[in-house]
Amino acid sequence: MLTILFDGIAYGMLLFVLACGLAVTLGLMNFINLAHGSFAMAGGYVTVVLVNRLGVPFLLSLPIAFLASAGIGFIFERTLYVHVYRKSHLDQVLFTIGLVFMSVAAVDYVMGSGQVFVQVPSAWQGKFDAFGVGIGRYRLLIIVICGLLTVALQFILAYTRFGSRLRAAVDDGRVARGLGINVNWIFALTFAFGSGLAGLGGALGAEILGLDPSFPLKFMIYFLIVVTVGGTSSITGPFLASLLLGIGDVAGKYYVPTLGSFVIYTIMIVVLVWRPQGLFSRATSR
Amino acid sequence: MTPPPIAVRTATEWLSARARWHPLEIVFWFAAFAAIYLFPARHLILTEIAWLGLFALSLDLILGYAGIISLGHAAFFGFGAYTAALLAKHEIIEEPVLALLISGCAAMALGFVTSFLVLRGSDLTRLMVTLGVALVLRELANRYGWLTGGADGLQGVSIKPVLGVFRFDMFGHTGYTYSLTVLFILFLVARRLVNSPFGLSLLSVKSNPLRSSAIGISVDARLVAIYTVAAGYAGIAGALLAQTTAFASLEVFSFDRSADLLLVLIIGGAGYLYGGLIGAIIFKFMQDYLSALTPQYWPFWIGLALVVIVLVGRDRITSWTTPIRLMAARLNWRALARRSAERL
């Protein structure tokens, strides 16, 4: 029972790190980015190549995965996304679906269509018992890393100059621009940072979620659930939503395996119809 | 009897001018029916174009005319496909035309029930809800394998001759004639629908829901109605697929199918009924050509097409149809002006 809770929390934390970049893109720029999973996949494959082929230590490969995904995100934002911000939602959907399809086929071409695994060092494998609860070492690592990241993220958003500029841009982009804040630059940095986090999540999650070229399609719906159910106006909303989703999904698969993901999707539809702005959002949000 | 006031008369004339058949439309349908005799070797792909065109037409009704972005239109397509396949397999209703109608009605019922889910919320919420409905149906079809055959698909379906006379053959001759006829009839209905006052009110809802409700259009009722009709169309398209291939699998619900459909409609241009049909023709021949070159990486080219279309601009991509549309509009206006002048 507690083990399920623990696994669920680890899964939820992972989902949060994967999806929080999307929460910012959606909330900040009102931009529907279905291709978010592609950046996560990029991070995952970078780690696989580094660890399995080049023998880089696992923990060192994580920041590299972050930087690689952030770099890709930055380049894409400056060259492609920037042209699509002002277009209609339909255009954004079409554009990002196109990117997803391209990334899926390209990764398939380069890396093969099979599922790949990261060779996690043996020190991180296995379980130990703490007060009768079986705790996976790797999952504990995920919780620690993701927990630290969440705290850091909250700190950056709430207490730094960059954070306050970002929040200003969220609340009213035009006024923020008028105050001399370079909103475009903040968008680009935030987008890159979000993509980097997704890449880090992909690297960490390759072991648990499984990594194959269809990753962006498979998890797209999960990221979107986190963001839409959590609401896009704060960072705590998506965080709570991803914890709920993680625990719910793990528990659901354990207790009622015959129903599969059915429960998750149904709950999502009910929540969205009940509160279209998300469970934890302010009433005034867009 | 007093004659109707001038405003009503002008409006009626405007509507009927809008609905007038253009010569190019007649050429289009003539060519489609001529293909029955002209290209008997290509009937299999032409059949696919026919049901894909119908499916895209159905998306056009809600996207082009009512402005609802849907990522889960395959839900209705798949529902119709499974209904038709199950009806045939268990020999409940053996006659294909009747089974087609029933599949369409089943999908319509599903569309009616789920239409209330898309009324609220932003584009994103609608996107998620439509996608969610398709995913839920896919999960259900996967779970209830005793009914649907699960991941293996529904096998052992045999379709009886259409109207008891025309037997389905492996070259798709009957399939194409049958699908094209269904497409044509449903197209006529859709054409009547969008050129009616109802269709105009949909366009008004699309451009501004708030103002529409201010001039007395009940926005929600219109959206429910068109969503239901579109679901029925998608269901019939799915049923056509199931009947012409005698097979239904989980793939009918897949996300790729909904996404491909968006591309089909975007190539042809949304918001006028021929967009979906022209898009289906281009898409299928493109797919036929490209997947012969690289079967596995065909999604890459779909993705590239989508990205390029958006970056270049959808208006510019479909602008190749604008001269035709302008010409059609001008002809209609001229006729209208002439007749108003005669009356005065």
mmCIF file of N, CA and C in Angstrom, chain A residues 26 32 34 79-80 83-84 87-95 97-99 101-106 108-109 113 217 220-221 224-225 227-228 232 257-262 265-266 268-269 272-277, chain B residues 63 69 71 116-118 120-125 127-129 131-133 135-137 139-140 143-144 255-256 259-260 262-263 266 270 296-314:
data_model
loop_
_atom_site.group_PDB
_atom_site.id
_atom_site.type_symbol
_atom_site.label_atom_id
_atom_site.label_comp_id
_atom_site.label_asym_id
_atom_site.label_seq_id
_atom_site.Cartn_x
_atom_site.Cartn_y
_atom_site.Cartn_z
ATOM 1 N N LEU A 26 2.181 27.087 -21.964
ATOM 2 C CA LEU A 26 0.739 27.248 -22.156
ATOM 3 C C LEU A 26 0.216 28.452 -21.387
ATOM 4 N N ILE A 32 -0.273 26.389 -27.546
ATOM 5 C CA ILE A 32 -0.516 24.950 -27.388
ATOM 6 C C ILE A 32 0.637 24.182 -28.017
ATOM 7 N N LEU A 34 2.054 20.802 -28.483
ATOM 8 C CA LEU A 34 1.899 19.347 -28.348
ATOM 9 C C LEU A 34 3.223 18.633 -28.503
ATOM 10 N N THR A 79 13.907 29.884 -34.141
ATOM 11 C CA THR A 79 13.769 29.751 -35.588
ATOM 12 C C THR A 79 12.343 29.451 -36.024
ATOM 13 N N LEU A 80 11.642 28.593 -35.276
ATOM 14 C CA LEU A 80 10.338 28.145 -35.756
ATOM 15 C C LEU A 80 9.161 28.651 -34.917
ATOM 16 N N HIS A 83 7.494 32.177 -35.016
ATOM 17 C CA HIS A 83 6.580 32.587 -36.087
ATOM 18 C C HIS A 83 5.149 32.150 -35.821
ATOM 19 N N VAL A 84 4.972 31.234 -34.880
ATOM 20 C CA VAL A 84 3.658 30.618 -34.718
ATOM 21 C C VAL A 84 2.901 31.173 -33.513
ATOM 22 N N LYS A 87 -0.251 33.036 -34.292
ATOM 23 C CA LYS A 87 -1.267 32.397 -35.132
ATOM 24 C C LYS A 87 -2.368 31.776 -34.279
ATOM 25 N N SER A 88 -3.397 31.286 -34.966
ATOM 26 C CA SER A 88 -4.543 30.749 -34.230
ATOM 27 C C SER A 88 -4.175 29.431 -33.550
ATOM 28 N N HIS A 89 -5.034 29.020 -32.634
ATOM 29 C CA HIS A 89 -4.792 27.756 -31.933
ATOM 30 C C HIS A 89 -4.742 26.583 -32.893
ATOM 31 N N LEU A 90 -5.574 26.649 -33.919
ATOM 32 C CA LEU A 90 -5.581 25.549 -34.889
ATOM 33 C C LEU A 90 -4.204 25.428 -35.544
ATOM 34 N N ASP A 91 -3.634 26.572 -35.916
ATOM 35 C CA ASP A 91 -2.307 26.551 -36.535
ATOM 36 C C ASP A 91 -1.267 25.984 -35.578
ATOM 37 N N GLN A 92 -1.367 26.396 -34.305
ATOM 38 C CA GLN A 92 -0.396 25.900 -33.326
ATOM 39 C C GLN A 92 -0.503 24.387 -33.182
ATOM 40 N N VAL A 93 -1.729 23.912 -33.137
ATOM 41 C CA VAL A 93 -1.936 22.465 -33.010
ATOM 42 C C VAL A 93 -1.342 21.740 -34.219
ATOM 43 N N LEU A 94 -1.653 22.232 -35.408
ATOM 44 C CA LEU A 94 -1.156 21.584 -36.624
ATOM 45 C C LEU A 94 0.363 21.588 -36.644
ATOM 46 N N PHE A 95 0.940 22.737 -36.323
ATOM 47 C CA PHE A 95 2.384 22.904 -36.363
ATOM 48 C C PHE A 95 3.077 21.942 -35.404
ATOM 49 N N ILE A 97 1.846 19.227 -33.938
ATOM 50 C CA ILE A 97 1.638 17.813 -34.295
ATOM 51 C C ILE A 97 2.629 17.427 -35.390
ATOM 52 N N GLY A 98 2.813 18.362 -36.334
ATOM 53 C CA GLY A 98 3.785 18.111 -37.390
ATOM 54 C C GLY A 98 5.163 17.849 -36.818
ATOM 55 N N LEU A 99 5.565 18.664 -35.841
ATOM 56 C CA LEU A 99 6.877 18.464 -35.214
ATOM 57 C C LEU A 99 6.949 17.101 -34.539
ATOM 58 N N PHE A 101 5.317 14.331 -35.306
ATOM 59 C CA PHE A 101 5.453 13.280 -36.312
ATOM 60 C C PHE A 101 6.864 13.237 -36.872
ATOM 61 N N MET A 102 7.423 14.425 -37.110
ATOM 62 C CA MET A 102 8.773 14.467 -37.668
ATOM 63 C C MET A 102 9.780 13.895 -36.678
ATOM 64 N N SER A 103 9.637 14.276 -35.399
ATOM 65 C CA SER A 103 10.614 13.793 -34.422
ATOM 66 C C SER A 103 10.493 12.283 -34.253
ATOM 67 N N VAL A 104 9.261 11.780 -34.258
ATOM 68 C CA VAL A 104 9.065 10.329 -34.109
ATOM 69 C C VAL A 104 9.754 9.582 -35.252
ATOM 70 N N ALA A 105 9.501 10.044 -36.485
ATOM 71 C CA ALA A 105 10.086 9.346 -37.633
ATOM 72 C C ALA A 105 11.601 9.515 -37.668
ATOM 73 N N ALA A 106 12.086 10.713 -37.284
ATOM 74 C CA ALA A 106 13.526 10.954 -37.341
ATOM 75 C C ALA A 106 14.260 10.088 -36.324
ATOM 76 N N ASP A 108 13.187 7.324 -35.060
ATOM 77 C CA ASP A 108 13.048 5.964 -35.563
ATOM 78 C C ASP A 108 14.159 5.656 -36.570
ATOM 79 N N TYR A 109 14.418 6.639 -37.439
ATOM 80 C CA TYR A 109 15.423 6.467 -38.489
ATOM 81 C C TYR A 109 16.824 6.369 -37.897
ATOM 82 N N SER A 113 13.585 1.475 -34.028
ATOM 83 C CA SER A 113 12.249 1.617 -33.467
ATOM 84 C C SER A 113 12.080 0.884 -32.132
ATOM 85 N N LEU A 217 4.155 10.787 -28.513
ATOM 86 C CA LEU A 217 2.729 10.546 -28.731
ATOM 87 C C LEU A 217 2.105 9.893 -27.510
ATOM 88 N N MET A 220 2.039 12.498 -24.562
ATOM 89 C CA MET A 220 1.454 13.808 -24.834
ATOM 90 C C MET A 220 0.214 14.053 -23.983
ATOM 91 N N ILE A 221 -0.651 13.028 -23.958
ATOM 92 C CA ILE A 221 -1.910 13.183 -23.244
ATOM 93 C C ILE A 221 -1.659 13.366 -21.749
ATOM 94 N N LEU A 224 -0.535 16.914 -21.120
ATOM 95 C CA LEU A 224 -1.668 17.823 -21.263
ATOM 96 C C LEU A 224 -2.615 17.706 -20.083
ATOM 97 N N ILE A 225 -2.784 16.480 -19.578
ATOM 98 C CA ILE A 225 -3.645 16.309 -18.409
ATOM 99 C C ILE A 225 -3.085 17.101 -17.238
ATOM 100 N N VAL A 227 -1.239 19.675 -17.193
ATOM 101 C CA VAL A 227 -1.350 21.122 -17.344
ATOM 102 C C VAL A 227 -2.795 21.586 -17.301
ATOM 103 N N THR A 228 -3.680 20.894 -18.021
ATOM 104 C CA THR A 228 -5.057 21.387 -18.057
ATOM 105 C C THR A 228 -5.775 21.138 -16.739
ATOM 106 N N THR A 232 -3.042 26.619 -15.474
ATOM 107 C CA THR A 232 -1.766 27.123 -15.962
ATOM 108 C C THR A 232 -1.314 28.379 -15.244
ATOM 109 N N PRO A 257 -6.299 -3.468 -12.823
ATOM 110 C CA PRO A 257 -5.521 -3.481 -14.068
ATOM 111 C C PRO A 257 -6.398 -3.664 -15.304
ATOM 112 N N THR A 258 -7.586 -4.269 -15.141
ATOM 113 C CA THR A 258 -8.405 -4.511 -16.331
ATOM 114 C C THR A 258 -8.907 -3.216 -16.959
ATOM 115 N N LEU A 259 -8.973 -2.163 -16.150
ATOM 116 C CA LEU A 259 -9.511 -0.928 -16.691
ATOM 117 C C LEU A 259 -8.443 -0.104 -17.415
ATOM 118 N N GLY A 260 -7.177 -0.365 -17.097
ATOM 119 C CA GLY A 260 -6.106 0.348 -17.780
ATOM 120 C C GLY A 260 -6.180 1.839 -17.558
ATOM 121 N N SER A 261 -5.933 2.584 -18.652
ATOM 122 C CA SER A 261 -5.896 4.041 -18.547
ATOM 123 C C SER A 261 -7.287 4.641 -18.613
ATOM 124 N N PHE A 262 -8.273 3.781 -18.737
ATOM 125 C CA PHE A 262 -9.653 4.236 -18.874
ATOM 126 C C PHE A 262 -10.031 5.228 -17.781
ATOM 127 N N TYR A 265 -8.463 8.791 -18.164
ATOM 128 C CA TYR A 265 -9.071 9.604 -19.215
ATOM 129 C C TYR A 265 -10.457 10.083 -18.804
ATOM 130 N N THR A 266 -11.212 9.172 -18.175
ATOM 131 C CA THR A 266 -12.562 9.553 -17.774
ATOM 132 C C THR A 266 -12.513 10.669 -16.742
ATOM 133 N N MET A 268 -10.206 12.811 -16.352
ATOM 134 C CA MET A 268 -9.785 14.040 -17.023
ATOM 135 C C MET A 268 -10.988 14.736 -17.671
ATOM 136 N N ILE A 269 -11.788 13.953 -18.402
ATOM 137 C CA ILE A 269 -12.936 14.553 -19.081
ATOM 138 C C ILE A 269 -13.884 15.176 -18.065
ATOM 139 N N LEU A 272 -12.438 18.374 -16.666
ATOM 140 C CA LEU A 272 -12.421 19.470 -17.633
ATOM 141 C C LEU A 272 -13.807 20.021 -17.899
ATOM 142 N N VAL A 273 -14.809 19.141 -17.856
ATOM 143 C CA VAL A 273 -16.156 19.632 -18.095
ATOM 144 C C VAL A 273 -16.662 20.386 -16.866
ATOM 145 N N TRP A 274 -16.226 19.888 -15.712
ATOM 146 C CA TRP A 274 -16.655 20.498 -14.456
ATOM 147 C C TRP A 274 -15.960 21.849 -14.261
ATOM 148 N N ARG A 275 -14.638 21.861 -14.442
ATOM 149 C CA ARG A 275 -13.893 23.112 -14.281
ATOM 150 C C ARG A 275 -12.941 23.292 -15.456
ATOM 151 N N PRO A 276 -13.405 23.946 -16.519
ATOM 152 C CA PRO A 276 -12.589 24.057 -17.735
ATOM 153 C C PRO A 276 -11.256 24.768 -17.506
ATOM 154 N N GLN A 277 -11.162 25.562 -16.464
ATOM 155 C CA GLN A 277 -9.899 26.279 -16.244
ATOM 156 C C GLN A 277 -8.910 25.464 -15.429
ATOM 157 N N LEU B 63 -15.254 22.055 -37.924
ATOM 158 C CA LEU B 63 -14.084 22.940 -37.840
ATOM 159 C C LEU B 63 -14.262 24.154 -38.739
ATOM 160 N N ILE B 69 -12.195 22.958 -32.714
ATOM 161 C CA ILE B 69 -11.001 22.174 -33.013
ATOM 162 C C ILE B 69 -11.149 20.815 -32.348
ATOM 163 N N LEU B 71 -9.427 16.981 -31.875
ATOM 164 C CA LEU B 71 -8.307 16.057 -32.093
ATOM 165 C C LEU B 71 -8.775 14.625 -31.933
ATOM 166 N N PHE B 116 -22.159 17.762 -25.601
ATOM 167 C CA PHE B 116 -22.299 18.650 -24.443
ATOM 168 C C PHE B 116 -20.962 18.871 -23.753
ATOM 169 N N LEU B 117 -20.012 17.968 -24.017
ATOM 170 C CA LEU B 117 -18.701 18.123 -23.389
ATOM 171 C C LEU B 117 -17.879 19.218 -24.055
ATOM 172 N N VAL B 118 -18.137 19.488 -25.341
ATOM 173 C CA VAL B 118 -17.296 20.463 -26.037
ATOM 174 C C VAL B 118 -17.885 21.869 -26.005
ATOM 175 N N ARG B 120 -18.300 23.848 -23.402
ATOM 176 C CA ARG B 120 -17.632 24.760 -22.477
ATOM 177 C C ARG B 120 -16.143 24.815 -22.758
ATOM 178 N N GLY B 121 -15.554 25.883 -22.264
ATOM 179 C CA GLY B 121 -14.105 25.928 -22.226
ATOM 180 C C GLY B 121 -13.455 26.470 -23.473
ATOM 181 N N SER B 122 -12.144 26.576 -23.390
ATOM 182 C CA SER B 122 -11.357 27.176 -24.458
ATOM 183 C C SER B 122 -11.039 26.138 -25.525
ATOM 184 N N ASP B 123 -10.278 26.562 -26.530
ATOM 185 C CA ASP B 123 -9.827 25.632 -27.560
ATOM 186 C C ASP B 123 -9.081 24.452 -26.953
ATOM 187 N N LEU B 124 -8.236 24.769 -25.970
ATOM 188 C CA LEU B 124 -7.417 23.719 -25.365
ATOM 189 C C LEU B 124 -8.291 22.682 -24.684
ATOM 190 N N THR B 125 -9.296 23.158 -23.943
ATOM 191 C CA THR B 125 -10.171 22.214 -23.250
ATOM 192 C C THR B 125 -10.893 21.322 -24.247
ATOM 193 N N LEU B 127 -9.950 20.542 -27.218
ATOM 194 C CA LEU B 127 -8.939 19.651 -27.776
ATOM 195 C C LEU B 127 -8.745 18.427 -26.890
ATOM 196 N N MET B 128 -8.596 18.712 -25.583
ATOM 197 C CA MET B 128 -8.341 17.641 -24.629
ATOM 198 C C MET B 128 -9.550 16.726 -24.511
ATOM 199 N N VAL B 129 -10.745 17.327 -24.483
ATOM 200 C CA VAL B 129 -11.935 16.508 -24.282
ATOM 201 C C VAL B 129 -12.175 15.613 -25.496
ATOM 202 N N LEU B 131 -9.970 14.585 -27.651
ATOM 203 C CA LEU B 131 -8.917 13.579 -27.636
ATOM 204 C C LEU B 131 -9.223 12.516 -26.593
ATOM 205 N N GLY B 132 -9.688 12.977 -25.415
ATOM 206 C CA GLY B 132 -10.000 12.049 -24.335
ATOM 207 C C GLY B 132 -11.107 11.084 -24.727
ATOM 208 N N VAL B 133 -12.130 11.574 -25.402
ATOM 209 C CA VAL B 133 -13.236 10.695 -25.803
ATOM 210 C C VAL B 133 -12.717 9.592 -26.729
ATOM 211 N N LEU B 135 -9.697 8.436 -26.885
ATOM 212 C CA LEU B 135 -8.840 7.517 -26.126
ATOM 213 C C LEU B 135 -9.671 6.563 -25.281
ATOM 214 N N VAL B 136 -10.732 7.096 -24.680
ATOM 215 C CA VAL B 136 -11.591 6.248 -23.852
ATOM 216 C C VAL B 136 -12.217 5.147 -24.715
ATOM 217 N N LEU B 137 -12.699 5.523 -25.898
ATOM 218 C CA LEU B 137 -13.316 4.520 -26.770
ATOM 219 C C LEU B 137 -12.297 3.461 -27.181
ATOM 220 N N GLU B 139 -9.652 2.538 -25.490
ATOM 221 C CA GLU B 139 -9.426 1.674 -24.334
ATOM 222 C C GLU B 139 -10.555 0.657 -24.198
ATOM 223 N N LEU B 140 -11.788 1.144 -24.371
ATOM 224 C CA LEU B 140 -12.941 0.251 -24.233
ATOM 225 C C LEU B 140 -12.879 -0.858 -25.275
ATOM 226 N N ARG B 143 -10.353 -3.292 -24.240
ATOM 227 C CA ARG B 143 -10.739 -4.076 -23.062
ATOM 228 C C ARG B 143 -11.718 -5.182 -23.422
ATOM 229 N N TYR B 144 -12.760 -4.802 -24.168
ATOM 230 C CA TYR B 144 -13.817 -5.772 -24.441
ATOM 231 C C TYR B 144 -13.478 -6.579 -25.691
ATOM 232 N N PHE B 255 -4.939 8.156 -32.654
ATOM 233 C CA PHE B 255 -4.688 9.588 -32.695
ATOM 234 C C PHE B 255 -4.166 10.003 -34.064
ATOM 235 N N ASP B 256 -3.338 9.147 -34.656
ATOM 236 C CA ASP B 256 -2.783 9.457 -35.975
ATOM 237 C C ASP B 256 -3.884 9.723 -36.983
ATOM 238 N N ALA B 259 -5.195 13.124 -36.528
ATOM 239 C CA ALA B 259 -4.208 14.124 -36.941
ATOM 240 C C ALA B 259 -4.085 14.160 -38.466
ATOM 241 N N ASP B 260 -4.044 12.974 -39.088
ATOM 242 C CA ASP B 260 -4.015 12.913 -40.556
ATOM 243 C C ASP B 260 -5.209 13.648 -41.143
ATOM 244 N N LEU B 262 -6.861 16.128 -39.949
ATOM 245 C CA LEU B 262 -6.649 17.581 -39.926
ATOM 246 C C LEU B 262 -5.818 17.999 -41.125
ATOM 247 N N LEU B 263 -4.778 17.219 -41.403
ATOM 248 C CA LEU B 263 -3.917 17.560 -42.544
ATOM 249 C C LEU B 263 -4.715 17.516 -43.847
ATOM 250 N N ILE B 266 -6.776 20.529 -44.105
ATOM 251 C CA ILE B 266 -5.988 21.756 -44.245
ATOM 252 C C ILE B 266 -5.419 21.875 -45.660
ATOM 253 N N ALA B 270 -10.222 24.526 -45.196
ATOM 254 C CA ALA B 270 -11.435 24.337 -44.406
ATOM 255 C C ALA B 270 -12.432 25.441 -44.708
ATOM 256 N N GLN B 296 8.201 3.138 -43.693
ATOM 257 C CA GLN B 296 8.263 3.307 -42.253
ATOM 258 C C GLN B 296 8.283 4.774 -41.860
ATOM 259 N N TYR B 297 8.848 5.604 -42.737
ATOM 260 C CA TYR B 297 9.062 6.993 -42.335
ATOM 261 C C TYR B 297 8.050 7.929 -42.945
ATOM 262 N N TRP B 298 6.962 7.389 -43.390
ATOM 263 C CA TRP B 298 5.896 8.186 -43.987
ATOM 264 C C TRP B 298 5.393 9.285 -43.035
ATOM 265 N N PRO B 299 5.291 9.043 -41.702
ATOM 266 C CA PRO B 299 4.854 10.115 -40.806
ATOM 267 C C PRO B 299 5.729 11.360 -40.894
ATOM 268 N N PHE B 300 7.015 11.159 -41.193
ATOM 269 C CA PHE B 300 7.907 12.301 -41.282
ATOM 270 C C PHE B 300 7.393 13.290 -42.321
ATOM 271 N N TRP B 301 6.951 12.774 -43.438
ATOM 272 C CA TRP B 301 6.508 13.664 -44.513
ATOM 273 C C TRP B 301 5.190 14.319 -44.173
ATOM 274 N N ILE B 302 4.317 13.595 -43.440
ATOM 275 C CA ILE B 302 3.092 14.242 -42.962
ATOM 276 C C ILE B 302 3.464 15.411 -42.070
ATOM 277 N N GLY B 303 4.390 15.148 -41.134
ATOM 278 C CA GLY B 303 4.796 16.194 -40.199
ATOM 279 C C GLY B 303 5.373 17.381 -40.932
ATOM 280 N N LEU B 304 6.246 17.097 -41.884
ATOM 281 C CA LEU B 304 6.872 18.170 -42.637
ATOM 282 C C LEU B 304 5.802 18.995 -43.357
ATOM 283 N N ALA B 305 4.842 18.298 -43.955
ATOM 284 C CA ALA B 305 3.776 19.009 -44.664
ATOM 285 C C ALA B 305 3.038 19.940 -43.717
ATOM 286 N N LEU B 306 2.719 19.432 -42.511
ATOM 287 C CA LEU B 306 1.994 20.265 -41.545
ATOM 288 C C LEU B 306 2.796 21.492 -41.155
ATOM 289 N N VAL B 307 4.089 21.267 -40.830
ATOM 290 C CA VAL B 307 4.933 22.377 -40.387
ATOM 291 C C VAL B 307 5.045 23.425 -41.483
ATOM 292 N N VAL B 308 5.295 22.961 -42.706
ATOM 293 C CA VAL B 308 5.460 23.905 -43.808
ATOM 294 C C VAL B 308 4.168 24.674 -44.063
ATOM 295 N N ILE B 309 3.035 23.944 -44.023
ATOM 296 C CA ILE B 309 1.763 24.613 -44.278
ATOM 297 C C ILE B 309 1.529 25.729 -43.269
ATOM 298 N N VAL B 310 1.834 25.449 -41.994
ATOM 299 C CA VAL B 310 1.589 26.472 -40.978
ATOM 300 C C VAL B 310 2.559 27.639 -41.143
ATOM 301 N N LEU B 311 3.841 27.331 -41.413
ATOM 302 C CA LEU B 311 4.827 28.408 -41.507
ATOM 303 C C LEU B 311 4.552 29.288 -42.723
ATOM 304 N N VAL B 312 4.188 28.666 -43.828
ATOM 305 C CA VAL B 312 3.892 29.456 -45.020
ATOM 306 C C VAL B 312 2.582 30.213 -44.832
ATOM 307 N N GLY B 313 1.682 29.603 -44.090
ATOM 308 C CA GLY B 313 0.379 30.246 -43.865
ATOM 309 C C GLY B 313 -0.691 29.456 -44.587
ATOM 310 N N ARG B 314 -1.716 29.085 -43.831
ATOM 311 C CA ARG B 314 -2.765 28.258 -44.429
ATOM 312 C C ARG B 314 -3.484 28.986 -45.544
#
